[in-house]
C-alpha positions as a printed NumPy array, in Angstrom:
array([[ 12.66 , 155.399, 115.258],
       [ 10.503, 158.492, 115.547],
       [ 11.102, 161.651, 113.597],
       [  8.981, 164.704, 114.088],
       [  9.086, 168.452, 114.086],
       [ 11.509, 168.293, 117.001],
       [ 14.326, 167.548, 114.552],
       [ 16.506, 170.662, 114.342],
       [ 16.872, 172.239, 110.923],
       [ 20.344, 172.789, 109.483],
       [ 20.25 , 176.437, 110.552],
       [ 19.106, 175.54 , 114.053],
       [ 21.908, 173.106, 114.737],
       [ 24.473, 175.594, 113.454],
       [ 23.255, 178.004, 116.121],
       [ 24.188, 175.311, 118.641],
       [ 27.841, 175.626, 117.64 ],
       [ 28.322, 178.613, 119.911],
       [ 31.875, 179.798, 120.515],
       [ 34.152, 177.76 , 121.248],
       [ 56.426, 163.886, 106.384],
       [ 56.467, 160.377, 107.494],
       [ 58.148, 159.394, 110.743],
       [ 57.115, 156.07 , 112.287],
       [ 54.346, 155.958, 114.885],
       [ 55.247, 154.277, 118.167],
       [ 53.625, 151.048, 119.235],
       [ 52.353, 150.671, 122.784],
       [ 55.533, 148.882, 123.839],
       [ 57.76 , 151.572, 122.337],
       [ 55.659, 154.261, 124.004],
       [ 56.31 , 152.658, 127.387],
       [ 60.033, 152.475, 126.711],
       [ 60.384, 156.116, 125.619],
       [ 58.016, 157.951, 127.959],
       [ 59.84 , 160.181, 130.409],
       [ 57.16 , 159.512, 133.   ],
       [ 54.476, 156.878, 132.987],
       [ 51.022, 157.807, 131.699],
       [ 48.884, 154.696, 131.674],
       [ 45.987, 156.43 , 129.917],
       [ 48.21 , 157.258, 126.929],
       [ 49.82 , 153.84 , 127.093],
       [ 46.486, 152.053, 126.867],
       [ 45.085, 154.456, 124.318],
       [ 47.987, 153.304, 122.154],
       [ 47.075, 149.679, 122.868],
       [ 43.539, 150.486, 121.684],
       [ 44.925, 152.021, 118.474],
       [ 47.18 , 148.996, 117.954],
       [ 44.218, 146.668, 118.459],
       [ 42.055, 148.488, 115.907],
       [ 44.889, 148.187, 113.39 ],
       [ 45.773, 144.568, 114.178],
       [ 42.145, 143.43 , 113.92 ],
       [ 41.504, 145.521, 110.789],
       [ 38.416, 146.931, 112.481],
       [ 36.229, 148.934, 110.1  ],
       [ 35.721, 152.637, 110.684],
       [ 31.976, 152.47 , 111.343],
       [ 32.004, 150.532, 114.669],
       [ 35.294, 152.014, 115.892],
       [ 33.92 , 155.231, 117.392],
       [ 31.53 , 153.302, 119.64 ],
       [ 34.37 , 151.014, 120.716],
       [ 36.593, 153.993, 121.538],
       [ 33.869, 155.686, 123.56 ],
       [ 33.166, 152.555, 125.616],
       [ 36.88 , 151.974, 126.185],
       [ 37.574, 155.509, 127.377],
       [ 34.388, 155.698, 129.455],
       [ 35.648, 152.703, 131.417],
       [ 39.05 , 154.304, 131.94 ],
       [ 37.629, 157.722, 132.779],
       [ 35.156, 156.498, 135.379],
       [ 37.681, 154.109, 136.939],
       [ 40.209, 156.894, 137.463],
       [ 37.583, 159.466, 138.398],
       [ 36.105, 157.144, 141.021],
       [ 39.406, 157.38 , 142.892],
       [ 40.411, 160.958, 142.172],
       [ 37.029, 162.625, 141.767],
       [ 37.732, 165.781, 139.798],
       [ 34.839, 165.583, 137.325],
       [ 31.265, 164.457, 137.036],
       [ 31.253, 160.786, 135.974],
       [ 30.11 , 159.526, 132.598],
       [ 28.284, 156.444, 133.888],
       [ 29.674, 154.944, 137.128],
       [ 28.913, 157.291, 140.001],
       [ 30.171, 155.207, 142.909],
       [ 33.524, 155.659, 144.609],
       [ 36.452, 153.277, 144.719],
       [ 37.655, 151.566, 147.885],
       [ 39.839, 153.822, 150.02 ],
       [ 43.491, 153.672, 149.046],
       [ 42.935, 152.133, 145.588],
       [ 45.736, 152.808, 143.115],
       [ 44.651, 155.132, 140.3  ],
       [ 47.205, 153.759, 137.87 ],
       [ 46.29 , 150.151, 138.583],
       [ 42.624, 151.033, 138.09 ],
       [ 43.357, 152.539, 134.669],
       [ 45.288, 149.446, 133.604],
       [ 42.596, 147.027, 134.776],
       [ 39.738, 149.049, 133.295],
       [ 41.497, 149.337, 129.932],
       [ 42.427, 145.658, 129.77 ],
       [ 38.983, 144.449, 130.874],
       [ 37.263, 146.727, 128.37 ],
       [ 39.434, 145.584, 125.468],
       [ 38.913, 141.912, 126.29 ],
       [ 35.157, 142.513, 126.309],
       [ 35.092, 144.659, 123.166],
       [ 37.294, 142.354, 121.087],
       [ 36.089, 138.831, 121.911],
       [ 37.382, 137.337, 118.645],
       [ 41.073, 138.126, 118.979],
       [ 43.396, 135.514, 117.534],
       [ 45.611, 133.667, 120.028],
       [ 48.553, 135.858, 118.98 ],
       [ 46.525, 139.059, 119.361],
       [ 45.28 , 137.99 , 122.784],
       [ 48.82 , 137.114, 123.827],
       [ 49.965, 140.575, 122.738],
       [ 47.21 , 142.164, 124.816],
       [ 48.099, 140.009, 127.816],
       [ 51.752, 140.969, 127.431],
       [ 50.805, 144.667, 127.48 ],
       [ 48.834, 144.106, 130.672],
       [ 51.728, 142.287, 132.342],
       [ 54.221, 144.958, 131.262],
       [ 52.003, 147.744, 132.59 ],
       [ 51.723, 146.048, 135.956],
       [ 55.47 , 145.436, 136.074],
       [ 56.087, 149.132, 135.439],
       [ 53.989, 150.273, 138.406],
       [ 56.23 , 151.847, 141.021],
       [ 54.392, 150.391, 144.001],
       [ 54.926, 147.391, 146.211],
       [ 52.096, 145.38 , 144.699],
       [ 50.2  , 145.499, 147.972],
       [ 46.627, 146.355, 148.927],
       [ 46.561, 149.635, 147.012],
       [ 47.329, 147.862, 143.746],
       [ 44.892, 145.043, 144.465],
       [ 42.091, 147.471, 145.258],
       [ 42.858, 149.509, 142.128],
       [ 42.832, 146.429, 139.895],
       [ 39.594, 145.155, 141.365],
       [ 37.984, 148.591, 141.027],
       [ 39.109, 149.08 , 137.43 ],
       [ 37.779, 145.672, 136.443],
       [ 34.473, 146.367, 138.212],
       [ 33.982, 149.717, 136.482],
       [ 34.812, 148.326, 133.044],
       [ 32.388, 145.443, 133.552],
       [ 29.638, 147.909, 134.526],
       [ 30.29 , 150.054, 131.451],
       [ 30.325, 147.022, 129.156],
       [ 27.015, 145.826, 130.608],
       [ 25.499, 149.292, 130.145],
       [ 26.465, 149.56 , 126.503],
       [ 25.489, 145.971, 125.699],
       [ 21.89 , 147.248, 125.59 ],
       [ 22.527, 150.521, 123.727],
       [ 20.723, 149.417, 120.553],
       [ 23.784, 148.796, 118.39 ],
       [ 22.91 , 145.111, 118.173],
       [ 19.385, 143.754, 118.343],
       [ 17.808, 140.324, 118.304],
       [ 16.063, 139.845, 115.969],
       [ 18.22 , 142.058, 113.729],
       [ 16.955, 145.362, 112.355],
       [ 15.13 , 145.185, 109.043],
       [ 17.731, 145.691, 106.282],
       [ 17.504, 148.995, 104.412],
       [ 18.181, 149.271, 100.685],
       [ 16.889, 152.757,  99.869],
       [ 14.723, 153.159,  96.777],
       [ 14.723, 153.851,  93.06 ],
       [ 13.232, 157.349,  93.15 ],
       [ 15.329, 159.917,  91.291],
       [ 17.837, 161.319,  93.787],
       [ 17.253, 158.642,  96.422],
       [ 20.058, 156.424,  97.649],
       [ 20.171, 152.913,  96.302],
       [ 22.92 , 150.247,  96.62 ],
       [ 25.713, 150.752,  94.114],
       [ 26.104, 147.091,  93.169],
       [ 28.656, 144.384,  93.792],
       [ 28.813, 143.546,  97.49 ],
       [ 26.725, 146.636,  98.301],
       [ 23.202, 145.27 ,  98.681],
       [ 21.873, 146.842, 101.896],
       [ 22.96 , 149.762, 104.08 ],
       [ 26.014, 148.882, 106.142],
       [ 26.42 , 149.418, 109.9  ],
       [ 22.666, 149.91 , 110.251],
       [ 22.761, 149.452, 114.034],
       [ 24.522, 152.801, 114.426],
       [ 21.299, 154.541, 113.382],
       [ 19.558, 153.081, 116.444],
       [ 22.379, 153.378, 119.001],
       [ 21.774, 155.491, 122.111],
       [ 24.272, 158.357, 122.458],
       [ 26.63 , 158.692, 125.422],
       [ 26.081, 162.406, 126.149],
       [ 23.891, 163.932, 123.436],
       [ 20.218, 163.752, 124.422],
       [ 19.154, 161.854, 121.3  ],
       [ 20.471, 161.161, 117.789],
       [ 18.126, 163.81 , 116.383],
       [ 19.343, 166.614, 118.664],
       [ 21.842, 167.764, 116.027],
       [ 19.992, 166.685, 112.919],
       [ 21.56 , 168.397, 109.865],
       [ 18.296, 169.192, 108.118],
       [ 17.433, 167.992, 104.595],
       [ 19.957, 167.946, 101.744],
       [ 19.912, 170.288,  98.735],
       [ 17.317, 169.685,  95.993],
       [ 18.136, 168.417,  92.503],
       [ 17.18 , 171.748,  90.908],
       [ 19.282, 173.892,  93.244],
       [ 22.448, 175.755,  92.319],
       [ 24.139, 173.984,  95.225],
       [ 23.411, 170.578,  93.743],
       [ 24.646, 171.706,  90.327],
       [ 27.921, 172.884,  91.849],
       [ 28.175, 169.727,  93.953],
       [ 27.577, 167.482,  90.956],
       [ 30.071, 169.164,  88.656],
       [ 32.753, 169.465,  91.331],
       [ 32.775, 165.794,  92.249],
       [ 32.378, 164.805,  88.601],
       [ 35.618, 166.633,  87.748],
       [ 37.609, 165.887,  90.88 ],
       [ 36.417, 162.451,  91.951],
       [ 36.592, 160.423,  88.753],
       [ 39.014, 157.508,  88.634],
       [ 40.695, 158.595,  85.397],
       [ 40.936, 161.936,  83.641],
       [ 40.278, 163.988,  86.772],
       [ 41.469, 167.497,  87.613],
       [ 43.125, 166.301,  90.86 ],
       [ 46.779, 166.869,  91.693],
       [ 48.96 , 163.836,  92.411],
       [ 48.882, 164.616,  96.128],
       [ 45.088, 164.874,  96.135],
       [ 44.953, 161.485,  94.427],
       [ 47.14 , 160.031,  97.193],
       [ 45.185, 161.727,  99.987],
       [ 41.837, 160.231,  98.951],
       [ 42.667, 156.597,  99.867],
       [ 44.745, 157.69 , 102.853],
       [ 41.801, 159.474, 104.483],
       [ 39.529, 156.532, 103.692],
       [ 41.315, 154.949, 106.661],
       [ 39.898, 154.526, 110.145],
       [ 39.03 , 157.935, 111.641],
       [ 39.347, 156.609, 115.187],
       [ 42.891, 155.453, 114.457],
       [ 43.825, 158.781, 112.878],
       [ 42.46 , 161.103, 115.54 ],
       [ 43.522, 158.974, 118.511],
       [ 47.027, 158.873, 117.03 ],
       [ 46.958, 162.666, 116.789],
       [ 45.622, 163.148, 120.32 ],
       [ 48.061, 160.661, 121.832],
       [ 51.067, 162.349, 120.242],
       [ 49.903, 165.844, 121.22 ],
       [ 49.201, 164.853, 124.825],
       [ 52.61 , 163.244, 125.045],
       [ 54.368, 166.264, 123.506],
       [ 52.617, 168.627, 125.927],
       [ 53.256, 166.36 , 128.954],
       [ 49.608, 166.334, 129.992],
       [ 48.895, 164.916, 133.423],
       [ 47.163, 161.568, 133.845],
       [ 43.91 , 163.264, 134.859],
       [ 44.044, 165.797, 132.031],
       [ 44.822, 163.101, 129.452],
       [ 41.981, 161.002, 130.809],
       [ 39.386, 163.693, 130.176],
       [ 40.799, 164.721, 126.791],
       [ 40.632, 161.211, 125.35 ],
       [ 37.211, 160.52 , 126.827],
       [ 35.78 , 163.729, 125.342],
       [ 37.435, 162.994, 121.99 ],
       [ 36.102, 159.461, 121.652],
       [ 32.626, 160.198, 123.009],
       [ 32.267, 163.231, 120.727],
       [ 33.178, 161.065, 117.75 ],
       [ 30.784, 158.3  , 118.818],
       [ 27.81 , 160.586, 119.396],
       [ 28.554, 162.231, 116.058],
       [ 28.553, 158.842, 114.315],
       [ 25.188, 157.89 , 115.84 ],
       [ 23.725, 161.237, 114.773],
       [ 25.015, 160.843, 111.224],
       [ 23.772, 157.287, 110.763],
       [ 20.368, 158.147, 112.157],
       [ 20.105, 160.987, 109.63 ],
       [ 21.38 , 158.783, 106.79 ],
       [ 18.587, 156.303, 107.453],
       [ 15.956, 159.005, 107.891],
       [ 16.744, 161.052, 104.794],
       [ 17.755, 158.009, 102.758],
       [ 14.294, 156.585, 103.354],
       [ 12.582, 159.662, 101.913],
       [ 12.157, 159.374,  98.126],
       [ 12.007, 163.177,  97.862],
       [ 15.43 , 163.761,  99.45 ],
       [ 18.688, 163.753,  97.468],
       [ 20.864, 161.096,  99.057],
       [ 22.181, 159.178,  96.045],
       [ 25.911, 158.788,  95.658],
       [ 27.923, 160.372,  92.806],
       [ 28.486, 156.839,  91.492],
       [ 24.732, 156.751,  90.858],
       [ 23.895, 160.395,  90.148],
       [ 26.49 , 161.026,  87.441],
       [ 25.633, 158.111,  85.152],
       [ 21.899, 158.83 ,  85.691],
       [ 22.091, 162.613,  85.356],
       [ 19.799, 162.487,  82.341],
       [ 16.945, 161.61 ,  84.691],
       [ 17.433, 164.339,  87.32 ],
       [ 15.564, 167.162,  85.538],
       [ 18.516, 169.532,  85.944],
       [ 19.686, 170.911,  82.561],
       [ 23.074, 171.845,  84.03 ],
       [ 24.097, 168.272,  84.882],
       [ 25.292, 165.942,  82.127],
       [ 25.4  , 162.138,  82.364],
       [ 28.731, 160.377,  82.096],
       [ 29.855, 156.714,  82.346],
       [ 31.73 , 157.751,  85.473],
       [ 33.644, 155.709,  88.062],
       [ 34.9  , 157.106,  91.406],
       [ 38.542, 156.939,  92.48 ],
       [ 37.669, 155.249,  95.81 ],
       [ 35.066, 152.518,  96.179],
       [ 31.747, 153.979,  97.298],
       [ 30.651, 153.121, 100.873],
       [ 27.372, 151.229, 101.156],
       [ 25.131, 153.79 , 102.831],
       [ 23.401, 157.049, 101.839],
       [ 25.568, 159.97 , 100.738],
       [ 23.904, 162.472, 103.074],
       [ 25.13 , 163.303, 105.659],
       [ 28.788, 162.235, 105.561],
       [ 30.507, 160.097, 108.179],
       [ 34.222, 160.857, 107.891],
       [ 33.874, 164.666, 107.583],
       [ 31.63 , 164.751, 110.642],
       [ 34.23 , 162.792, 112.614],
       [ 36.988, 165.097, 111.386],
       [ 34.951, 168.076, 112.58 ],
       [ 34.286, 166.522, 115.979],
       [ 37.839, 165.367, 116.629],
       [ 39.545, 168.521, 115.389],
       [ 37.217, 170.648, 117.526],
       [ 38.136, 168.715, 120.665],
       [ 41.863, 168.966, 119.942],
       [ 41.666, 172.655, 119.061],
       [ 39.885, 173.296, 122.369],
       [ 42.95 , 171.895, 124.13 ],
       [ 45.912, 172.761, 121.901],
       [ 46.843, 175.484, 119.451],
       [ 46.489, 174.664, 115.77 ],
       [ 50.243, 174.324, 115.162],
       [ 50.904, 170.744, 116.228],
       [ 53.119, 168.056, 114.715],
       [ 51.685, 164.551, 114.472],
       [ 51.964, 161.506, 112.228],
       [ 49.   , 159.477, 111.   ],
       [ 48.91 , 156.037, 109.42 ],
       [ 46.564, 154.119, 107.133],
       [ 47.132, 150.464, 106.263],
       [ 48.703, 150.088, 102.833],
       [ 49.483, 153.817, 102.505],
       [ 52.579, 155.911, 103.296],
       [ 52.254, 157.668, 106.652],
       [ 51.495, 161.394, 106.712],
       [ 53.005, 163.966, 109.056],
       [ 51.005, 167.129, 109.698],
       [ 51.998, 170.378, 111.39 ],
       [ 48.437, 171.71 , 111.695],
       [ 45.227, 170.252, 113.093],
       [ 43.2  , 172.376, 110.683],
       [ 45.183, 171.143, 107.678],
       [ 44.55 , 167.522, 108.617],
       [ 40.856, 168.28 , 109.033],
       [ 40.763, 170.011, 105.649],
       [ 42.599, 167.197, 103.852],
       [ 40.347, 164.582, 105.431],
       [ 37.236, 166.448, 104.335],
       [ 38.379, 167.288, 100.804],
       [ 39.488, 163.673, 100.339],
       [ 35.819, 162.646, 100.275],
       [ 35.311, 164.753,  97.143],
       [ 38.661, 163.791,  95.609],
       [ 37.72 , 160.146,  96.141],
       [ 34.343, 160.605,  94.434],
       [ 32.307, 159.609,  97.471],
       [ 30.648, 162.878,  98.571],
       [ 29.455, 166.253,  97.364],
       [ 31.154, 169.401,  98.751],
       [ 28.027, 170.77 , 100.441],
       [ 27.487, 167.479, 102.286],
       [ 31.073, 167.583, 103.519],
       [ 30.708, 171.108, 104.907],
       [ 27.392, 170.434, 106.63 ],
       [ 28.685, 167.214, 108.162],
       [ 31.899, 168.789, 109.46 ],
       [ 29.817, 171.514, 111.109],
       [ 27.575, 168.894, 112.692],
       [ 30.585, 167.123, 114.214],
       [ 31.841, 170.439, 115.556],
       [ 28.486, 171.153, 117.181],
       [ 28.374, 167.726, 118.843],
       [ 31.947, 168.105, 120.116],
       [ 31.166, 171.464, 121.721],
       [ 28.112, 169.958, 123.376],
       [ 29.978, 166.943, 124.762],
       [ 32.796, 169.132, 126.042],
       [ 30.39 , 171.49 , 127.827],
       [ 27.822, 169.026, 129.171],
       [ 29.828, 166.058, 130.416],
       [ 32.85 , 165.362, 132.602],
       [ 32.516, 168.803, 134.171],
       [ 34.967, 169.868, 136.857],
       [ 33.525, 169.591, 140.345],
       [ 33.458, 172.703, 142.486],
       [ 36.483, 173.071, 144.678],
       [ 38.623, 170.711, 142.554],
       [ 41.592, 171.99 , 140.587]])
């Protein structure tokens, strides 16, 4: 992994920004039953959400999975009704192929490939969704359907083969990273945290962004800075497990927003698209942009975590480390404390931050499509569901939750959210562009 002067500074990537309750969430089956008109992209997006939940998939690999899944669907549909530039597969479908059948086959084939370890019950559930989708097609099951199914399967297989060599997994495995013991540098926080988790994300090739250093956030604040002092004292007061200055709702929000960001923001997008009756083509692009923006943001963040976490002069240690060891940091305005965070600390460098960057990316995509005042319900396993009436409020809660949970410093959260926003704008403007003459 090469890092040179071509890495953008924090100021430089900000320039790239440019302009730009608790009701139950429906399952895929319920969505099919209640939809006024069939939208197979939304239907299978819900199957993807259901699969992430059922398999208890961790947040860190989920953005890549969502991007692969929706690339397969997007290119399968777009190969039949060519409105946009393709993401990967540039060939055209056989004449007369059914668009809806292609979406179903691409989605099913992608999920089978992405989740090879489903239990028999989980696989049966997926197979049932596939059969129900086919049964709901309002065609005669003739050549159009057959061509669409074959095309969708072909496209998904091509996308899966492409991303199988994207660097996420390597043989032999990447050398484990455990930071260092320099003052301010990230080091594992103990227990099961021994080496940096999800290391392969730092080496994964982006889908649209030119490279994972294109939107590098620049170095974190120094130990002697006023920003670090404010960061330290804010998270010390708000993020501690007991005796904090949090409200009861802030205490509840911290574990809720520790949930899977891909589940949260796909739930939001699915419900908004359904409420606004988006067309199949429009939904297809929205969900592809959303999931690719989140994936490319995740790769950028993990690459920067590894880069800055490996520099003993950069401040990447977690509050769980910095607060007890404050007597060593040379800053007279930080005081050590036998401090424990509200939420268990993730096992990777503090800077930059994963969840806030994903919140920034996802919210930016949704705000580019919808007004801020939207009603949507999000779920996290083991937590009461949350209904929001504002995209911006959900974004804000998700970001602040990282401080309330004791996992991140406020300045890291802000920088990371801005990074996700910048990546989302780039993906939206440089991929899946409408072809001339198509409406």
